[in-house]
CSV table of C-alpha atoms in Angstrom, one decimal:
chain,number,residue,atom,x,y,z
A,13,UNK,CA,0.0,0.0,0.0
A,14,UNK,CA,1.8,3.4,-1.4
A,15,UNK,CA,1.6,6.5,1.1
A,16,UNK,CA,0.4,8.1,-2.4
A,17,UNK,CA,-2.5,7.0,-4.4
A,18,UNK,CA,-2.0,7.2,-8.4
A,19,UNK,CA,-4.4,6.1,-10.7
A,20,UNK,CA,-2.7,2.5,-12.3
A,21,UNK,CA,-3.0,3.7,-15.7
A,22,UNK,CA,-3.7,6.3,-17.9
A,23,UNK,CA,-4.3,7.2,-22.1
A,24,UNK,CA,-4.6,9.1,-24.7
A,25,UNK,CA,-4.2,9.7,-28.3
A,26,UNK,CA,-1.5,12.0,-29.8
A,27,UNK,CA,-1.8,14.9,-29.5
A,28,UNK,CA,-4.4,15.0,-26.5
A,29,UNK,CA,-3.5,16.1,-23.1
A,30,UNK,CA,-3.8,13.9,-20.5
A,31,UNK,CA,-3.5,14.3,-16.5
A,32,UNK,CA,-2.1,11.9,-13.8
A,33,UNK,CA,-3.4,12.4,-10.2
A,34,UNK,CA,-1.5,12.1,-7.1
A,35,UNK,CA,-3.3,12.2,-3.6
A,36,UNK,CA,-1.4,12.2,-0.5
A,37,UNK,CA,-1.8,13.6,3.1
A,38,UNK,CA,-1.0,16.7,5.6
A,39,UNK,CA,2.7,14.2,6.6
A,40,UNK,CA,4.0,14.6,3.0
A,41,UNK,CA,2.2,16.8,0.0
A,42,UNK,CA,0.6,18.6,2.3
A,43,UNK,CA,3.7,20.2,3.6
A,44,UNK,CA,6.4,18.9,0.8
A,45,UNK,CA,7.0,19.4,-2.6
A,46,UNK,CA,6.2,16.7,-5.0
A,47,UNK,CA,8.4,15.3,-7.5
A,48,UNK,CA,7.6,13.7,-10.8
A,49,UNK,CA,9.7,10.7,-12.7
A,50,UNK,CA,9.1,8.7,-15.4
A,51,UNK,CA,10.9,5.8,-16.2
A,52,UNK,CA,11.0,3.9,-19.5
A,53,UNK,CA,10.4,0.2,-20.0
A,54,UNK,CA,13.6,-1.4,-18.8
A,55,UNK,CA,15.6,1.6,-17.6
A,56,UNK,CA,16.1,3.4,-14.7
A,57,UNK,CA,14.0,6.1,-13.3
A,58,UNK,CA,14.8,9.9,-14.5
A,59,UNK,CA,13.9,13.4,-12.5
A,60,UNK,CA,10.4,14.6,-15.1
A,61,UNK,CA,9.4,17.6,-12.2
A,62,UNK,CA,10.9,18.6,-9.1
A,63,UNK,CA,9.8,20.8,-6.6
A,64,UNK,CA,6.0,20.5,-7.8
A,65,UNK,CA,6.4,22.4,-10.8
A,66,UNK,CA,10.1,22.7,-12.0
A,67,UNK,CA,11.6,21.2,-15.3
A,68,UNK,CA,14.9,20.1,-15.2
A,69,UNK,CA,16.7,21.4,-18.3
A,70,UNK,CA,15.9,19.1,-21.4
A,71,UNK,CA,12.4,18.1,-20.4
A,72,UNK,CA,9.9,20.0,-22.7
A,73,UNK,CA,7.5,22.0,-21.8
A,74,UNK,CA,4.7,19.7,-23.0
A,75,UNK,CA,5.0,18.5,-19.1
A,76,UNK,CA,4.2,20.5,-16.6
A,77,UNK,CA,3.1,19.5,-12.6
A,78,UNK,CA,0.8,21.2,-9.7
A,79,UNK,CA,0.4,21.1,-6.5
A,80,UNK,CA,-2.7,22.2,-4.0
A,81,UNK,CA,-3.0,21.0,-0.7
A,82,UNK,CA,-2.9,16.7,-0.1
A,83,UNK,CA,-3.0,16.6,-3.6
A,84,UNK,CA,-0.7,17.0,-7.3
A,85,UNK,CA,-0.8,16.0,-10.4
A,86,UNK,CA,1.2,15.6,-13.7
A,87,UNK,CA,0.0,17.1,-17.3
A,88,UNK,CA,1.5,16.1,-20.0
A,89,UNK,CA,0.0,18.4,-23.4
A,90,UNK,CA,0.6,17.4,-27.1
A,91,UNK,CA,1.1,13.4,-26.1
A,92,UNK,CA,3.9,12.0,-28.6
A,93,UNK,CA,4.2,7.7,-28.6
A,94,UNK,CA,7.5,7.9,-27.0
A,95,UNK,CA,5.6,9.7,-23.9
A,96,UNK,CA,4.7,5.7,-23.0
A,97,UNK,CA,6.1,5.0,-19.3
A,98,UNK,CA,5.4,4.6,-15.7
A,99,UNK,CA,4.9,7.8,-14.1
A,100,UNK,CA,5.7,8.3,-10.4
A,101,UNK,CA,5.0,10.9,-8.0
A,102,UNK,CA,7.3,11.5,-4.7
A,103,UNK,CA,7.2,13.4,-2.0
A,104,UNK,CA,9.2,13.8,1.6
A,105,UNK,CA,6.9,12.3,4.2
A,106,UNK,CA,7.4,14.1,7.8
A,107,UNK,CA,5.8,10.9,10.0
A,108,UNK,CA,7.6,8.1,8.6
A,109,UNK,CA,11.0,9.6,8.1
A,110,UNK,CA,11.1,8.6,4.5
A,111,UNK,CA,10.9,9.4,0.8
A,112,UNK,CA,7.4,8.0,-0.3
A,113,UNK,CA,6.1,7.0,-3.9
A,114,UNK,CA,3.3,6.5,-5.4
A,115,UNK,CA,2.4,3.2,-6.7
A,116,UNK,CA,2.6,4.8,-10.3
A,117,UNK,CA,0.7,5.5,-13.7
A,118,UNK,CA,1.3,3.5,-16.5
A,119,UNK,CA,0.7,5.5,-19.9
A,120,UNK,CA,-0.6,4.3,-23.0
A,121,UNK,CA,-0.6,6.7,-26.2
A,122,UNK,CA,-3.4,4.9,-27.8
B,4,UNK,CA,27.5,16.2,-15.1
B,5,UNK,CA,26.8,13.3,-12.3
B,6,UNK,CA,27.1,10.4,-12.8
B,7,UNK,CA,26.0,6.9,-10.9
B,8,UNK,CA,27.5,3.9,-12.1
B,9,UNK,CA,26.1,0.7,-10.3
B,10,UNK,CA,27.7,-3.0,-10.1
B,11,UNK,CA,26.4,-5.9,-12.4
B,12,UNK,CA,23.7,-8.2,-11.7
B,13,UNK,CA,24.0,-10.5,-8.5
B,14,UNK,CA,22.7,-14.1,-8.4
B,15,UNK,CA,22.2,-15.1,-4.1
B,16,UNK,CA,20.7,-18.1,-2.4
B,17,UNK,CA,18.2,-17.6,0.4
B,18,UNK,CA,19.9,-16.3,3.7
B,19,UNK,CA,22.8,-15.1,1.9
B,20,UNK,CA,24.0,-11.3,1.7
B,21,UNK,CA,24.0,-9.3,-1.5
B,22,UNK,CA,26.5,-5.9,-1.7
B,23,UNK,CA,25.8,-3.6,-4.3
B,24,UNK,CA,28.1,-0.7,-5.1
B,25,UNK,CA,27.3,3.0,-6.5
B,26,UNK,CA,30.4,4.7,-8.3
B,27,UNK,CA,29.6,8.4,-7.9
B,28,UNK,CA,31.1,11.2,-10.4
B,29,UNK,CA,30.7,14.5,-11.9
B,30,UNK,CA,30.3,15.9,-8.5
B,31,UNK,CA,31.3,16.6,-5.0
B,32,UNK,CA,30.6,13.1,-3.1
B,33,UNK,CA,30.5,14.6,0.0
B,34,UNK,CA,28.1,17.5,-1.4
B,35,UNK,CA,25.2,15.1,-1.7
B,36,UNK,CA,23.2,12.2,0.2
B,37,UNK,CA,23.1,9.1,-1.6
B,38,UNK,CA,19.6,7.2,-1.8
B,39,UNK,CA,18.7,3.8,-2.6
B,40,UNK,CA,15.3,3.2,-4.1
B,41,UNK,CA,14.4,-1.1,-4.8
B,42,UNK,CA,11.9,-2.1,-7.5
B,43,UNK,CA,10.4,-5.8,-7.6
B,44,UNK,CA,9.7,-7.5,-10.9
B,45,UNK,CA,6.5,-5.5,-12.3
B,46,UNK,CA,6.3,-3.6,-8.7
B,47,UNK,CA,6.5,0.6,-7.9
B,48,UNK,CA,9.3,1.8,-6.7
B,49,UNK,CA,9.9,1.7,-2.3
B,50,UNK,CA,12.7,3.8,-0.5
B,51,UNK,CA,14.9,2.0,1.2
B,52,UNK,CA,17.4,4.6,3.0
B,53,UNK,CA,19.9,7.5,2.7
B,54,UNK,CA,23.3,8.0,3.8
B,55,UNK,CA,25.3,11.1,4.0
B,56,UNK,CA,28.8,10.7,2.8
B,57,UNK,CA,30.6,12.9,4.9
B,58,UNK,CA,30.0,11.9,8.1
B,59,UNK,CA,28.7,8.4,6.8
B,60,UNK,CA,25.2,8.5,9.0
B,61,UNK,CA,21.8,6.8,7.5
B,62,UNK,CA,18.5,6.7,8.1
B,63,UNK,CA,17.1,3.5,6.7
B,64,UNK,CA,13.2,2.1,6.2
B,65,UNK,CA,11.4,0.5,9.0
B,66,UNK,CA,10.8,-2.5,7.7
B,67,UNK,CA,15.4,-3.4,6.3
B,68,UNK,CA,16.2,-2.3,9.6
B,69,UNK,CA,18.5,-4.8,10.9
B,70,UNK,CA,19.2,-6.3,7.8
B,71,UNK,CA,20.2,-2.9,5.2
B,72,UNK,CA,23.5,-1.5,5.8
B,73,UNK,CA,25.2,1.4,3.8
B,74,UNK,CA,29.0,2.5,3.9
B,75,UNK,CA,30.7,4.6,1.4
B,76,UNK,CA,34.6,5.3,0.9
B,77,UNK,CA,35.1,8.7,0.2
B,78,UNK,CA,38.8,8.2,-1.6
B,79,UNK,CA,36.6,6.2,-4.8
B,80,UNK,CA,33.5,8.4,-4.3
B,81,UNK,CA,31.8,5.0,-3.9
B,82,UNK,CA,28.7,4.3,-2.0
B,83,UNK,CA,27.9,1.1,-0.5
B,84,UNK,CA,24.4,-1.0,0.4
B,85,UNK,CA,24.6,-4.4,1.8
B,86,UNK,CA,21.4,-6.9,2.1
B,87,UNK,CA,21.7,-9.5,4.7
B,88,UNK,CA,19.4,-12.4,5.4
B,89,UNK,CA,18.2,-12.5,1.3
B,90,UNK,CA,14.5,-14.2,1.0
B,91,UNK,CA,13.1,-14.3,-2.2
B,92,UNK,CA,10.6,-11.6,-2.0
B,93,UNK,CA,14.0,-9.3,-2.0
B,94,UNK,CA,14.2,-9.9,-5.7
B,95,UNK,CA,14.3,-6.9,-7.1
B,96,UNK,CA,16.5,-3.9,-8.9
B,97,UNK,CA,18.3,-1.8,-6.8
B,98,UNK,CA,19.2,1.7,-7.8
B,99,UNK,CA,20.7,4.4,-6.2
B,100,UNK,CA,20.1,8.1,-6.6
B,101,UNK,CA,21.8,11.2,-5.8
B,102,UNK,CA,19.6,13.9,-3.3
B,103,UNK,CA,19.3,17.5,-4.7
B,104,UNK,CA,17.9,19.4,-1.6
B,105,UNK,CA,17.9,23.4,-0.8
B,106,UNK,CA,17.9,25.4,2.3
B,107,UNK,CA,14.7,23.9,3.5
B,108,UNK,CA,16.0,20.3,3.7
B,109,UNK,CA,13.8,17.6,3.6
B,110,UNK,CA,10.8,19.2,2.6
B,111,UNK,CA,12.5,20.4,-1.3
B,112,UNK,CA,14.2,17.3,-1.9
B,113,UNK,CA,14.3,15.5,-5.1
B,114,UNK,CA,16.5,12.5,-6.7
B,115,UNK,CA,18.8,13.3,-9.8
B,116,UNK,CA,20.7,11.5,-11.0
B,117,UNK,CA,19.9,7.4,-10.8
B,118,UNK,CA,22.5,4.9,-11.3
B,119,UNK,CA,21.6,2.2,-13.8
B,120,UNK,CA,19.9,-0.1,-11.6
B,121,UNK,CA,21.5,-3.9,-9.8
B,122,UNK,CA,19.3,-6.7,-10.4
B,123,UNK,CA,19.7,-9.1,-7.4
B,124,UNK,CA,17.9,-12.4,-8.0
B,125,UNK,CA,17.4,-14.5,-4.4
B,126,UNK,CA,16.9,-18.3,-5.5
B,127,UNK,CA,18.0,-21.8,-4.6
């Protein structure tokens, strides 16, 4: 059971925008800043947002996050087929003295 | 830029203790905690601990402590975690990330770079 709550999958056709949800409590989005990764199939994780809604340098600005209270999510705008990857949010969580994930998105570009 | 370059793949029998190393470059070691992050075939990821490399001090999960231990030499900017007492439901890929944090600590943190990933596979 993930401290964060992500829907297990998401879609969408190129082109589309689509949203990934991330719901959390007061112990760690309430009072941290979520990060984003993605993570292609057989490779490691990579930094997508940091700090709710910074982009590291070389991630376009098709993806962009939010944050407001217990709750954050992801959009990514003008899906392309290489989008296609597990999404996880990730925030600091302040009563279990630990980094928590959620149990992550799966995206489809249909 | 950094840089995390893990060891290979690790093949252990049930009971047995699995080390995993994390070559750190493109940085200042000691600038940055080290976390490790485990993923089970088909599974999310699950934080398992940090260490600080300067003074070597780690917080570590609830539920690996007593069995997850992490070191680091500073003269190889290497990090260290060892697994004791493998079962199989440690089966998994280990990475391990470097912390990015600001002035307010904990609460702005974020993980950038990842190493590669470790598979460990625990099977008779």
């Amino acid at each position: 059971q993930s401290a964060l709550t992500q829907p297990p999958s998401a879609s969408g056709a190129p082109g589309q925008r689509v949203t990934i949800s991330c719901s959390g409590s007061n112990s760690n989005i309430g009072t941290n800043s979520v990060n984003w990764y993605h993570q292609l199939p057989k490779t490691a994780p990579k930094l997508l947002i940091s700090r709710n809604n910074q982009r590291p340098s070389g991630v376009p600005n098709r993806f962009s996050g939010s944050k407001s209270g217990t709750s954050a999510s992801l959009a990514i705008s003008g899906l392309q087929s290489e989008d296609e990857a597990d999404y996880y949010c990730s925030a600091w969580d302040d009563s279990l003295n630990a980094v928590v994930f959620g149990g992550g998105t799966k995206l489809t570009v249909l | 830029q950094a840089l995390m370059v893990q060891s290979g793949a690790e093949v252990k029998n049930p009971g047995a203790s699995v080390k995993v190393s994390c070559k750190a470059s493109g940085y200042t070691f000691t600038g940055h905690y080290i976390h490790w992050v485990r993923q089970a075939p088909g599974q999310g990821l699950e934080w398992m601990g940090w260490m600080n490399p300067t003074n070597g001090g780690t917080i570590t999960a609830q539920k690996l402590q007593g069995r997850f231990t992490l070191t680091r030499d500073t003269s190889t900017n290497t990090a260290y975690m060892e697994l004791s007492r493998l079962r199989s439901d440690d089966t998994a890929v280990y990475y391990c990330a470097r912390e990015v944090a600001d002035s307010t600590g904990t609460s702005g943190l974020f993980l950038d770079p990842w190493g590669q990933g470790t598979l460990v596979t625990v099977s008779s």
